[in-house]
Amino acid sequence: MYRFRDTVKTKEALEYFGSEAFSINGEYLENIVHGYRTLSVSGRELLESEISTLSIAGINGEQYLQRRHPARILTIKYQINADTCEEFREAFNQLNKALNVEEAQLIFDDEPDKCFYGTFSDTGDVPDGRNKIVSTFEMYCSDPYKHSTTEKTFQASENASGVLEATVTNSGTESVPVSYDITHNHENGFIGIVSEYGILQYGSVDEADDEAREKSEVLVKYKDCNDFDAMTEGKGILASNDNFPMNGQFTGYESGWLMVQSSGSGSSWHGAARQVAIPADSSGVSGAANFKTMARIQFESSNASQDGLLEFVIGDEDGNHLASIHIVKGLSDANADAIFQVRAVEKGRVRYEPNAKSVTKDGQIGIQKQGEQFDFFFGGKTYSYRVPEAADKKALTITIFAGQYGTRANPVVMGFRELNFTKHNVQYAVDIPNRYAEGDVITIDGETTKMYVNGVPALGDEVKGSKHFHVPPGESKIQFYFSDFCDPAPDVAVRIREAYL
């Protein structure tokens, strides 16, 4: 299987490096190791095959069973020219460091649109007593194939029979996995993917588009900071029913983020808050007993001395806390806690380091209530809890809060950008009529065979018996099926990354 790294090759003095120069994870050894130059590379040409046969007594020859390709070994011949012993030693220190990687992406300048994935495995003899040497080292490629550095994308369209179909052209020499991006233009109950190599199904073919009162309806949809102006400043319901001062202020930025302009003042936690009442649905009914709400946040700390508190709170029809995600980082602690609460009672927490890489999966957090079940989405994972006494409670308000503690002047960078609230008019969570709503994006990763809905894993959506398939070299047809009521059909993009001997 391929592993892709999005790298940008730098080609300083390429004509000096030579046509067989190569980069490792986007870096040239010539730029890293003083006096180094690649002279030649072997092992990229024809790949040997291991043939399995069966000998049968009394029958001439052997019966062919199968062929396999073993791992590939690339042998790099190089030179190092140093003026002094000290420079020679330092050059090898740099070379050892540069080669101390596993499954590194290797791109050769005479074939820049393809790559291997290799790990340093062996070295040739280095002549004694010289500062100018020629030797070799080996890169072990457990995956013997080279892969395209870019994906090919194919859009599906209606064929002559009115079926949504994609024609996939694999110009490589090997079968490769297929990935899909399906963007819904209408509510939908199932996805069927069919080819001569296998069939995939997600959701339920029997799911019906019942009356409008049973559909999911988006009641709040904020895209950037300007949309948050619909909320009321300085009021709201906080996690655990805390009574912190809400005398700070939010402000919008050109980037679209709603950030804290002022945290206000107070001896304990204090900050900026905004609240909005969830609008009534199309039938005029206020409150949602079954819903899904998502927000995109920033909560980023660059050092342990920062502190901060960010809250995303759903209030009920009685003005009380219903559910919340409460993210807090204390002073002199590099880690933060994401705390999940239902009716002001903690149900679970996740401890993590809130740096630029680990805040959450694309900054997305969310809460879903389906009867007595509460699902919390954080860091690309789902955390579920059952609270029977809250099964009939309805969501009526949304509060956002961001602040700091006391007079400390070094707060965490905090803010909001997107926020949406979808009401599900169903009495029981197991009977949500339309599994996929308009605007939902389904991603199916062909290599890992995992399926995601709006970036969140949907582990239970794949129907038992589905068979993930690869497409061979040449042209392949893949067809897509959806619920009868899904009109217009989704937009479907098919992606492959070609592989070669």
Short mmCIF file of C-alpha atoms in Angstrom, two decimals:
data_model
loop_
_atom_site.label_atom_id
_atom_site.label_comp_id
_atom_site.label_asym_id
_atom_site.label_seq_id
_atom_site.Cartn_x
_atom_site.Cartn_y
_atom_site.Cartn_z
CA MET A 1 0.00 0.00 0.00
CA TYR A 2 1.19 3.52 -0.71
CA ARG A 3 1.84 6.20 1.85
CA PHE A 4 1.71 9.72 0.45
CA ARG A 5 3.48 12.74 1.84
CA ASP A 6 2.65 16.11 0.37
CA THR A 7 6.16 17.48 -0.21
CA VAL A 8 7.56 20.29 -2.31
CA LYS A 9 10.82 19.41 -3.98
CA THR A 10 13.63 21.94 -3.92
CA LYS A 11 15.96 21.75 -6.91
CA GLU A 12 18.81 24.05 -6.13
CA ALA A 13 21.71 23.46 -8.54
CA LEU A 14 19.92 20.47 -10.06
CA GLU A 15 22.25 20.33 -13.01
CA TYR A 16 25.13 19.91 -10.54
CA PHE A 17 23.39 17.13 -8.62
CA GLY A 18 23.01 14.95 -11.72
CA SER A 19 20.00 13.21 -13.27
CA GLU A 20 19.92 10.44 -10.64
CA ALA A 21 19.88 12.74 -7.65
CA PHE A 22 16.94 12.08 -5.37
CA SER A 23 15.12 13.62 -2.43
CA ILE A 24 14.24 11.93 0.85
CA ASN A 25 10.97 13.27 2.23
CA GLY A 26 11.50 16.37 0.09
CA GLU A 27 15.16 17.02 1.00
CA TYR A 28 18.25 16.44 -1.16
CA LEU A 29 21.25 14.82 0.54
CA GLU A 30 23.41 17.22 -1.46
CA ASN A 31 21.80 20.09 0.44
CA ILE A 32 22.14 18.38 3.82
CA VAL A 33 25.51 16.62 3.74
CA HIS A 34 28.55 18.80 2.94
CA GLY A 35 30.60 17.27 0.13
CA TYR A 36 28.02 14.58 -0.73
CA ARG A 37 26.93 13.68 -4.25
CA THR A 38 24.84 10.79 -5.63
CA LEU A 39 26.77 9.07 -8.45
CA SER A 40 24.35 6.36 -9.55
CA VAL A 41 21.37 4.30 -8.41
CA SER A 42 20.58 0.68 -9.19
CA GLY A 43 17.52 -1.41 -8.43
CA ARG A 44 14.90 0.80 -10.05
CA GLU A 45 14.67 -1.17 -13.26
CA LEU A 46 13.21 -4.67 -13.81
CA LEU A 47 11.84 -6.33 -10.70
CA GLU A 48 12.39 -10.04 -10.18
CA SER A 49 9.48 -12.42 -9.63
CA GLU A 50 9.17 -15.40 -7.31
CA ILE A 51 7.24 -18.18 -9.03
CA SER A 52 5.33 -20.82 -7.03
CA THR A 53 4.78 -24.18 -8.79
CA LEU A 54 3.58 -27.68 -7.99
CA SER A 55 5.41 -30.82 -9.10
CA ILE A 56 3.21 -33.82 -9.84
CA ALA A 57 4.73 -37.29 -10.11
CA GLY A 58 4.60 -38.71 -13.61
CA ILE A 59 3.79 -35.39 -15.27
CA ASN A 60 6.38 -33.44 -17.18
CA GLY A 61 7.24 -29.96 -16.03
CA GLU A 62 5.46 -28.24 -13.16
CA GLN A 63 2.04 -26.72 -12.55
CA TYR A 64 2.08 -22.94 -12.26
CA LEU A 65 0.45 -21.62 -9.07
CA GLN A 66 1.23 -17.93 -8.66
CA ARG A 67 3.76 -15.16 -8.95
CA ARG A 68 4.79 -12.63 -6.33
CA HIS A 69 7.16 -9.67 -6.27
CA PRO A 70 9.59 -9.58 -3.35
CA ALA A 71 10.78 -6.40 -1.65
CA ARG A 72 12.91 -4.07 -3.74
CA ILE A 73 16.40 -2.89 -2.73
CA LEU A 74 17.74 0.36 -4.13
CA THR A 75 21.54 0.67 -4.08
CA ILE A 76 22.86 4.22 -4.09
CA LYS A 77 26.47 4.85 -5.11
CA TYR A 78 27.75 8.12 -3.71
CA GLN A 79 30.86 10.12 -3.03
CA ILE A 80 31.88 12.38 -0.18
CA ASN A 81 34.72 14.87 -0.66
CA ALA A 82 35.99 16.59 2.47
CA ASP A 83 39.04 18.80 2.94
CA THR A 84 39.76 17.76 6.53
CA CYS A 85 39.20 14.76 8.80
CA GLU A 86 36.85 16.87 10.89
CA GLU A 87 34.73 17.78 7.86
CA PHE A 88 34.70 14.11 6.81
CA ARG A 89 33.42 12.98 10.25
CA GLU A 90 30.76 15.71 10.25
CA ALA A 91 29.61 14.73 6.76
CA PHE A 92 28.91 11.18 7.98
CA ASN A 93 27.16 12.51 11.06
CA GLN A 94 24.87 14.45 8.74
CA LEU A 95 24.39 11.46 6.44
CA ASN A 96 23.48 9.14 9.33
CA LYS A 97 20.94 11.66 10.56
CA ALA A 98 19.40 12.15 7.12
CA LEU A 99 19.04 8.39 6.57
CA ASN A 100 17.58 7.72 10.03
CA VAL A 101 14.00 7.59 8.71
CA GLU A 102 11.51 4.80 8.06
CA GLU A 103 9.36 4.37 4.96
CA ALA A 104 10.72 7.64 3.59
CA GLN A 105 9.38 9.02 0.32
CA LEU A 106 12.10 8.78 -2.35
CA ILE A 107 11.69 10.89 -5.52
CA PHE A 108 14.31 10.68 -8.29
CA ASP A 109 14.92 13.67 -10.55
CA ASP A 110 14.72 11.64 -13.74
CA GLU A 111 11.19 10.52 -12.75
CA PRO A 112 9.77 13.34 -10.58
CA ASP A 113 6.12 12.26 -10.87
CA LYS A 114 6.69 8.92 -9.09
CA CYS A 115 8.13 7.82 -5.76
CA PHE A 116 9.31 4.81 -3.78
CA TYR A 117 9.00 4.30 -0.01
CA GLY A 118 12.20 3.01 1.56
CA THR A 119 14.14 2.51 4.79
CA PHE A 120 17.94 2.63 5.11
CA SER A 121 19.08 -0.98 5.56
CA ASP A 122 22.75 -1.56 4.66
CA THR A 123 25.97 0.17 3.68
CA GLY A 124 29.01 -0.65 1.61
CA ASP A 125 32.60 -0.47 2.86
CA VAL A 126 34.05 2.98 3.39
CA PRO A 127 37.78 3.13 2.45
CA ASP A 128 40.14 3.76 5.38
CA GLY A 129 42.42 6.74 5.75
CA ARG A 130 40.78 8.99 3.15
CA ASN A 131 38.68 12.13 3.22
CA LYS A 132 37.48 11.62 -0.33
CA ILE A 133 35.63 8.33 -0.76
CA VAL A 134 33.15 6.48 -2.96
CA SER A 135 30.82 3.93 -1.37
CA THR A 136 27.22 2.67 -1.40
CA PHE A 137 24.19 2.35 0.85
CA GLU A 138 20.91 0.51 0.41
CA MET A 139 17.27 1.54 0.84
CA TYR A 140 14.92 -1.36 1.56
CA CYS A 141 11.49 -0.95 -0.05
CA SER A 142 9.07 -3.41 1.54
CA ASP A 143 6.54 -2.17 -1.01
CA PRO A 144 8.36 -2.97 -4.28
CA TYR A 145 6.23 -0.65 -6.40
CA LYS A 146 6.68 2.99 -7.20
CA HIS A 147 3.66 5.24 -6.86
CA SER A 148 2.43 8.38 -8.50
CA THR A 149 3.08 11.47 -6.39
CA THR A 150 -0.39 12.81 -7.25
CA GLU A 151 -3.87 11.34 -7.28
CA LYS A 152 -6.05 11.06 -10.37
CA THR A 153 -9.66 12.13 -9.92
CA PHE A 154 -12.65 11.00 -11.99
CA GLN A 155 -16.12 12.58 -11.76
CA ALA A 156 -19.20 10.37 -11.98
CA SER A 157 -22.01 11.28 -14.37
CA GLU A 158 -25.21 9.66 -15.64
CA ASN A 159 -24.71 6.97 -18.28
CA ALA A 160 -27.15 6.12 -21.08
CA SER A 161 -29.28 4.11 -18.63
CA GLY A 162 -29.54 7.00 -16.17
CA VAL A 163 -27.18 5.36 -13.65
CA LEU A 164 -24.48 7.48 -12.00
CA GLU A 165 -21.20 6.02 -13.28
CA ALA A 166 -17.48 6.82 -13.21
CA THR A 167 -14.98 5.56 -15.76
CA VAL A 168 -11.64 5.07 -14.02
CA THR A 169 -8.45 4.83 -16.08
CA ASN A 170 -5.49 3.25 -14.30
CA SER A 171 -2.40 3.90 -16.43
CA GLY A 172 -0.10 2.12 -13.98
CA THR A 173 0.96 -1.52 -14.02
CA GLU A 174 -0.66 -2.63 -10.74
CA SER A 175 -4.13 -2.79 -9.21
CA VAL A 176 -4.71 0.03 -6.73
CA PRO A 177 -7.31 0.87 -4.05
CA VAL A 178 -10.08 3.35 -4.79
CA SER A 179 -11.19 6.29 -2.64
CA TYR A 180 -14.46 8.21 -2.91
CA ASP A 181 -15.79 11.67 -2.04
CA ILE A 182 -19.60 11.84 -2.10
CA THR A 183 -21.22 15.23 -1.52
CA HIS A 184 -24.96 15.09 -0.91
CA ASN A 185 -27.31 17.51 -2.65
CA HIS A 186 -30.36 15.99 -0.93
CA GLU A 187 -31.20 13.75 2.01
CA ASN A 188 -30.32 10.11 1.44
CA GLY A 189 -30.65 6.73 3.16
CA PHE A 190 -27.98 4.56 1.56
CA ILE A 191 -24.98 4.47 -0.78
CA GLY A 192 -24.29 1.57 -3.14
CA ILE A 193 -20.98 1.26 -5.03
CA VAL A 194 -20.85 -1.47 -7.68
CA SER A 195 -18.17 -2.76 -10.04
CA GLU A 196 -17.22 -6.12 -11.51
CA TYR A 197 -14.58 -6.41 -8.77
CA GLY A 198 -16.75 -5.89 -5.69
CA ILE A 199 -19.75 -4.19 -4.09
CA LEU A 200 -19.94 -1.72 -1.19
CA GLN A 201 -23.05 -0.61 0.66
CA TYR A 202 -23.53 1.97 3.41
CA GLY A 203 -26.77 2.74 5.25
CA SER A 204 -30.07 0.99 4.56
CA VAL A 205 -31.73 0.39 1.18
CA ASP A 206 -35.10 0.19 2.95
CA GLU A 207 -34.77 3.57 4.64
CA ALA A 208 -37.68 5.74 3.49
CA ASP A 209 -38.12 9.47 3.14
CA ASP A 210 -41.11 9.79 5.44
CA GLU A 211 -43.16 12.90 6.01
CA ALA A 212 -41.41 16.23 6.30
CA ARG A 213 -41.96 16.22 10.09
CA GLU A 214 -39.52 13.34 10.28
CA LYS A 215 -36.69 14.86 8.33
CA SER A 216 -33.56 16.44 9.71
CA GLU A 217 -33.59 20.23 9.51
CA VAL A 218 -30.71 22.69 9.82
CA LEU A 219 -31.81 25.49 12.17
CA VAL A 220 -28.49 27.27 12.78
CA LYS A 221 -25.67 27.55 10.25
CA TYR A 222 -22.81 29.99 10.91
CA LYS A 223 -19.88 30.02 8.49
CA ASP A 224 -17.72 32.90 9.76
CA CYS A 225 -17.49 35.57 12.44
CA ASN A 226 -20.15 37.81 10.87
CA ASP A 227 -22.80 35.12 11.30
CA PHE A 228 -22.13 35.06 15.05
CA ASP A 229 -23.59 38.57 15.26
CA ALA A 230 -26.98 36.83 15.53
CA MET A 231 -25.99 35.82 19.07
CA THR A 232 -26.48 38.02 22.14
CA GLU A 233 -23.27 39.24 23.81
CA GLY A 234 -22.71 38.85 27.55
CA LYS A 235 -25.21 36.12 28.43
CA GLY A 236 -25.51 32.35 28.36
CA ILE A 237 -25.53 29.05 30.23
CA LEU A 238 -22.12 27.71 31.27
CA ALA A 239 -20.84 24.20 31.83
CA SER A 240 -21.60 22.78 35.28
CA ASN A 241 -23.93 25.80 35.70
CA ASP A 242 -20.88 27.90 36.63
CA ASN A 243 -21.63 31.52 37.46
CA PHE A 244 -18.54 33.12 35.93
CA PRO A 245 -18.56 36.81 34.94
CA MET A 246 -19.37 37.25 31.23
CA ASN A 247 -18.01 40.79 30.95
CA GLY A 248 -15.53 40.16 28.13
CA GLN A 249 -16.05 40.67 24.42
CA PHE A 250 -15.60 38.74 21.19
CA THR A 251 -14.50 40.38 17.94
CA GLY A 252 -14.34 39.20 14.33
CA TYR A 253 -11.25 39.04 12.12
CA GLU A 254 -10.75 39.12 8.35
CA SER A 255 -9.79 35.45 8.53
CA GLY A 256 -13.38 34.71 9.53
CA TRP A 257 -12.59 33.72 13.12
CA LEU A 258 -14.52 35.07 16.11
CA MET A 259 -11.79 35.60 18.72
CA VAL A 260 -11.63 37.01 22.25
CA GLN A 261 -11.05 40.76 22.17
CA SER A 262 -11.24 41.12 25.94
CA SER A 263 -11.65 38.54 28.70
CA GLY A 264 -13.15 41.10 31.05
CA SER A 265 -12.31 40.86 34.73
CA GLY A 266 -12.93 38.73 37.78
CA SER A 267 -11.14 36.92 40.58
CA SER A 268 -11.82 33.48 39.11
CA TRP A 269 -12.66 32.45 35.55
CA HIS A 270 -14.20 35.21 33.43
CA GLY A 271 -14.51 35.92 29.75
CA ALA A 272 -16.58 36.62 26.66
CA ALA A 273 -19.91 34.85 26.13
CA ARG A 274 -22.62 34.79 23.48
CA GLN A 275 -25.94 32.98 23.36
CA VAL A 276 -28.61 32.32 20.76
CA ALA A 277 -32.05 30.75 21.02
CA ILE A 278 -32.43 27.90 18.53
CA PRO A 279 -35.11 28.93 15.99
CA ALA A 280 -38.36 27.01 15.64
CA ASP A 281 -38.48 24.41 12.89
CA SER A 282 -40.54 24.71 9.69
CA SER A 283 -43.66 23.44 11.49
CA GLY A 284 -43.33 26.14 14.16
CA VAL A 285 -42.15 23.82 16.97
CA SER A 286 -39.38 25.09 19.27
CA GLY A 287 -36.87 22.84 21.01
CA ALA A 288 -35.14 19.69 19.80
CA ALA A 289 -35.10 16.42 21.75
CA ASN A 290 -32.93 14.83 19.05
CA PHE A 291 -30.22 16.92 17.42
CA LYS A 292 -26.66 17.22 16.21
CA THR A 293 -24.59 20.37 16.66
CA MET A 294 -21.01 21.01 15.51
CA ALA A 295 -18.56 23.89 15.92
CA ARG A 296 -15.07 24.66 14.64
CA ILE A 297 -12.79 26.06 17.33
CA GLN A 298 -9.30 27.27 18.09
CA PHE A 299 -7.75 26.38 21.42
CA GLU A 300 -4.01 26.60 20.93
CA SER A 301 -1.27 27.02 23.49
CA SER A 302 2.35 27.70 22.64
CA ASN A 303 3.73 27.22 26.17
CA ALA A 304 2.79 25.76 29.54
CA SER A 305 2.37 29.15 31.25
CA GLN A 306 -0.81 29.94 29.30
CA ASP A 307 -4.27 29.22 30.65
CA GLY A 308 -7.72 29.28 29.12
CA LEU A 309 -11.30 28.03 29.26
CA LEU A 310 -13.54 27.42 26.25
CA GLU A 311 -17.13 26.17 26.53
CA PHE A 312 -19.70 25.01 23.98
CA VAL A 313 -22.98 24.59 25.85
CA ILE A 314 -26.48 23.46 24.89
CA GLY A 315 -29.21 24.72 27.23
CA ASP A 316 -32.62 23.08 27.68
CA GLU A 317 -36.13 24.51 27.55
CA ASP A 318 -36.04 25.21 31.30
CA GLY A 319 -32.95 27.39 31.04
CA ASN A 320 -30.66 24.71 32.50
CA HIS A 321 -27.52 23.00 31.28
CA LEU A 322 -28.32 20.08 28.94
CA ALA A 323 -24.94 19.11 27.40
CA SER A 324 -21.54 20.71 26.86
CA ILE A 325 -17.93 20.33 25.84
CA HIS A 326 -15.74 22.21 28.30
CA ILE A 327 -12.04 22.64 27.39
CA VAL A 328 -9.75 23.96 30.12
CA LYS A 329 -6.00 24.47 30.48
CA GLY A 330 -4.52 25.49 33.80
CA LEU A 331 -1.38 27.48 34.55
CA SER A 332 2.02 25.73 34.23
CA ASP A 333 0.47 22.64 32.67
CA ALA A 334 1.25 21.76 29.07
CA ASN A 335 -1.90 19.66 28.77
CA ALA A 336 -5.59 20.52 28.58
CA ASP A 337 -8.76 18.58 29.41
CA ALA A 338 -11.79 18.27 27.16
CA ILE A 339 -14.67 17.51 29.54
CA PHE A 340 -18.03 16.12 28.42
CA GLN A 341 -21.05 16.98 30.59
CA VAL A 342 -24.74 16.12 30.56
CA ARG A 343 -27.11 18.05 32.84
CA ALA A 344 -24.09 19.62 34.59
CA VAL A 345 -22.61 16.19 35.44
CA GLU A 346 -19.26 15.11 34.01
CA LYS A 347 -19.53 11.96 31.88
CA GLY A 348 -15.98 11.74 30.57
CA ARG A 349 -12.86 13.65 29.63
CA VAL A 350 -9.92 13.54 27.24
CA ARG A 351 -6.50 14.83 28.24
CA TYR A 352 -4.34 16.16 25.40
CA GLU A 353 -1.66 18.70 24.48
CA PRO A 354 -3.35 21.71 22.83
CA ASN A 355 -0.67 22.62 20.32
CA ALA A 356 -1.17 23.51 16.65
CA LYS A 357 -1.14 19.86 15.57
CA SER A 358 -3.28 18.22 18.23
CA VAL A 359 -6.14 20.58 19.04
CA THR A 360 -8.86 18.50 17.35
CA LYS A 361 -9.54 16.93 14.00
CA ASP A 362 -9.68 20.11 11.86
CA GLY A 363 -10.85 21.96 14.97
CA GLN A 364 -14.23 20.20 14.86
CA ILE A 365 -16.13 19.47 18.08
CA GLY A 366 -19.75 18.46 18.42
CA ILE A 367 -22.62 17.02 20.43
CA GLN A 368 -25.43 14.70 19.28
CA LYS A 369 -28.49 13.69 21.31
CA GLN A 370 -30.65 10.81 20.24
CA GLY A 371 -33.18 10.12 22.97
CA GLU A 372 -31.18 9.07 26.01
CA GLN A 373 -27.90 8.70 24.12
CA PHE A 374 -25.42 11.58 24.02
CA ASP A 375 -22.49 11.45 21.57
CA PHE A 376 -19.55 13.84 21.93
CA PHE A 377 -17.23 14.40 18.94
CA PHE A 378 -13.67 15.47 19.76
CA GLY A 379 -10.31 14.91 18.10
CA GLY A 380 -11.82 12.79 15.32
CA LYS A 381 -13.33 10.33 17.83
CA THR A 382 -16.81 9.75 19.27
CA TYR A 383 -17.54 9.33 23.00
CA SER A 384 -21.02 8.01 23.86
CA TYR A 385 -23.01 7.99 27.11
CA ARG A 386 -26.60 7.07 28.02
CA VAL A 387 -28.58 9.34 30.36
CA PRO A 388 -32.17 7.97 30.57
CA GLU A 389 -33.43 10.85 32.71
CA ALA A 390 -32.55 13.30 29.91
CA ALA A 391 -34.22 11.37 27.07
CA ASP A 392 -37.11 13.84 26.69
CA LYS A 393 -35.19 17.03 27.42
CA LYS A 394 -35.12 19.49 24.53
CA ALA A 395 -32.31 21.77 23.40
CA LEU A 396 -33.34 25.42 23.20
CA THR A 397 -30.18 27.56 23.40
CA ILE A 398 -26.53 27.54 22.35
CA THR A 399 -23.84 29.32 24.39
CA ILE A 400 -20.20 29.93 23.49
CA PHE A 401 -17.69 31.13 26.10
CA ALA A 402 -13.95 31.80 26.10
CA GLY A 403 -11.98 33.27 28.96
CA GLN A 404 -9.10 33.19 31.40
CA TYR A 405 -8.45 33.02 35.12
CA GLY A 406 -8.05 36.06 37.36
CA THR A 407 -5.55 38.71 36.29
CA ARG A 408 -3.23 36.43 34.32
CA ALA A 409 -2.17 38.11 31.11
CA ASN A 410 -1.12 35.13 29.00
CA PRO A 411 -4.28 33.42 27.75
CA VAL A 412 -4.58 30.51 25.32
CA VAL A 413 -5.50 31.54 21.75
CA MET A 414 -9.23 30.79 21.60
CA GLY A 415 -12.03 31.36 19.14
CA PHE A 416 -14.88 30.03 17.01
CA ARG A 417 -15.49 30.05 13.27
CA GLU A 418 -18.27 27.67 12.25
CA LEU A 419 -21.35 26.52 14.13
CA ASN A 420 -24.38 24.57 13.03
CA PHE A 421 -27.37 22.94 14.70
CA THR A 422 -29.47 20.23 13.03
CA LYS A 423 -32.76 19.09 14.53
CA HIS A 424 -33.87 15.46 14.08
CA ASN A 425 -37.64 15.15 14.43
CA VAL A 426 -37.63 11.54 15.50
CA GLN A 427 -38.80 10.12 18.80
CA TYR A 428 -36.14 7.43 19.03
CA ALA A 429 -32.51 7.62 18.01
CA VAL A 430 -32.60 4.28 16.13
CA ASP A 431 -35.23 5.56 13.75
CA ILE A 432 -33.69 8.69 12.25
CA PRO A 433 -35.34 8.55 8.80
CA ASN A 434 -32.59 10.07 6.68
CA ARG A 435 -29.12 8.91 7.51
CA TYR A 436 -27.33 11.45 5.30
CA ALA A 437 -28.46 15.07 5.19
CA GLU A 438 -28.11 17.59 2.40
CA GLY A 439 -24.55 18.90 2.44
CA ASP A 440 -23.09 15.83 4.16
CA VAL A 441 -19.77 14.71 2.68
CA ILE A 442 -19.00 11.00 2.72
CA THR A 443 -15.34 10.03 2.38
CA ILE A 444 -14.28 6.41 1.84
CA ASP A 445 -10.53 5.79 2.14
CA GLY A 446 -9.62 2.97 -0.23
CA GLU A 447 -6.34 2.13 1.48
CA THR A 448 -7.68 1.87 5.05
CA THR A 449 -11.26 0.93 3.96
CA LYS A 450 -12.59 3.39 6.56
CA MET A 451 -15.65 5.57 5.96
CA TYR A 452 -16.20 9.09 7.32
CA VAL A 453 -19.21 11.40 7.46
CA ASN A 454 -18.08 15.04 7.54
CA GLY A 455 -14.68 13.90 8.82
CA VAL A 456 -16.10 11.81 11.69
CA PRO A 457 -15.68 7.99 11.50
CA ALA A 458 -18.98 6.20 10.81
CA LEU A 459 -18.11 2.71 11.98
CA GLY A 460 -21.62 1.24 11.83
CA ASP A 461 -22.64 2.46 8.37
CA GLU A 462 -20.93 -0.22 6.27
CA VAL A 463 -23.25 -3.16 5.54
CA LYS A 464 -21.92 -6.63 6.36
CA GLY A 465 -20.74 -8.42 3.22
CA SER A 466 -19.37 -5.32 1.52
CA LYS A 467 -16.22 -6.06 -0.47
CA HIS A 468 -13.63 -3.34 -0.96
CA PHE A 469 -11.92 -3.69 -4.31
CA HIS A 470 -8.95 -2.46 -6.32
CA VAL A 471 -9.05 -1.42 -9.95
CA PRO A 472 -6.55 -3.09 -12.31
CA PRO A 473 -4.56 -1.37 -15.06
CA GLY A 474 -6.79 -0.13 -17.84
CA GLU A 475 -10.35 1.18 -17.81
CA SER A 476 -12.90 0.24 -15.14
CA LYS A 477 -16.54 1.21 -14.64
CA ILE A 478 -17.89 1.99 -11.16
CA GLN A 479 -21.60 2.68 -10.61
CA PHE A 480 -23.31 4.45 -7.70
CA TYR A 481 -26.82 3.96 -6.29
CA PHE A 482 -28.85 5.98 -3.77
CA SER A 483 -32.31 6.20 -2.23
CA ASP A 484 -35.12 6.88 -4.71
CA PHE A 485 -35.94 10.13 -2.93
CA CYS A 486 -32.36 11.41 -3.21
CA ASP A 487 -32.94 13.93 -5.99
CA PRO A 488 -30.77 15.56 -7.19
CA ALA A 489 -28.14 12.86 -6.89
CA PRO A 490 -24.90 13.48 -4.98
CA ASP A 491 -21.71 14.70 -6.60
CA VAL A 492 -19.25 11.79 -6.70
CA ALA A 493 -15.48 11.99 -7.17
CA VAL A 494 -13.37 8.83 -7.49
CA ARG A 495 -9.67 8.96 -6.64
CA ILE A 496 -6.76 6.59 -7.31
CA ARG A 497 -2.99 6.80 -6.97
CA GLU A 498 -1.32 4.73 -9.68
CA ALA A 499 1.39 2.17 -8.94
CA TYR A 500 4.11 0.81 -11.21
CA LEU A 501 6.67 -2.00 -11.33
#
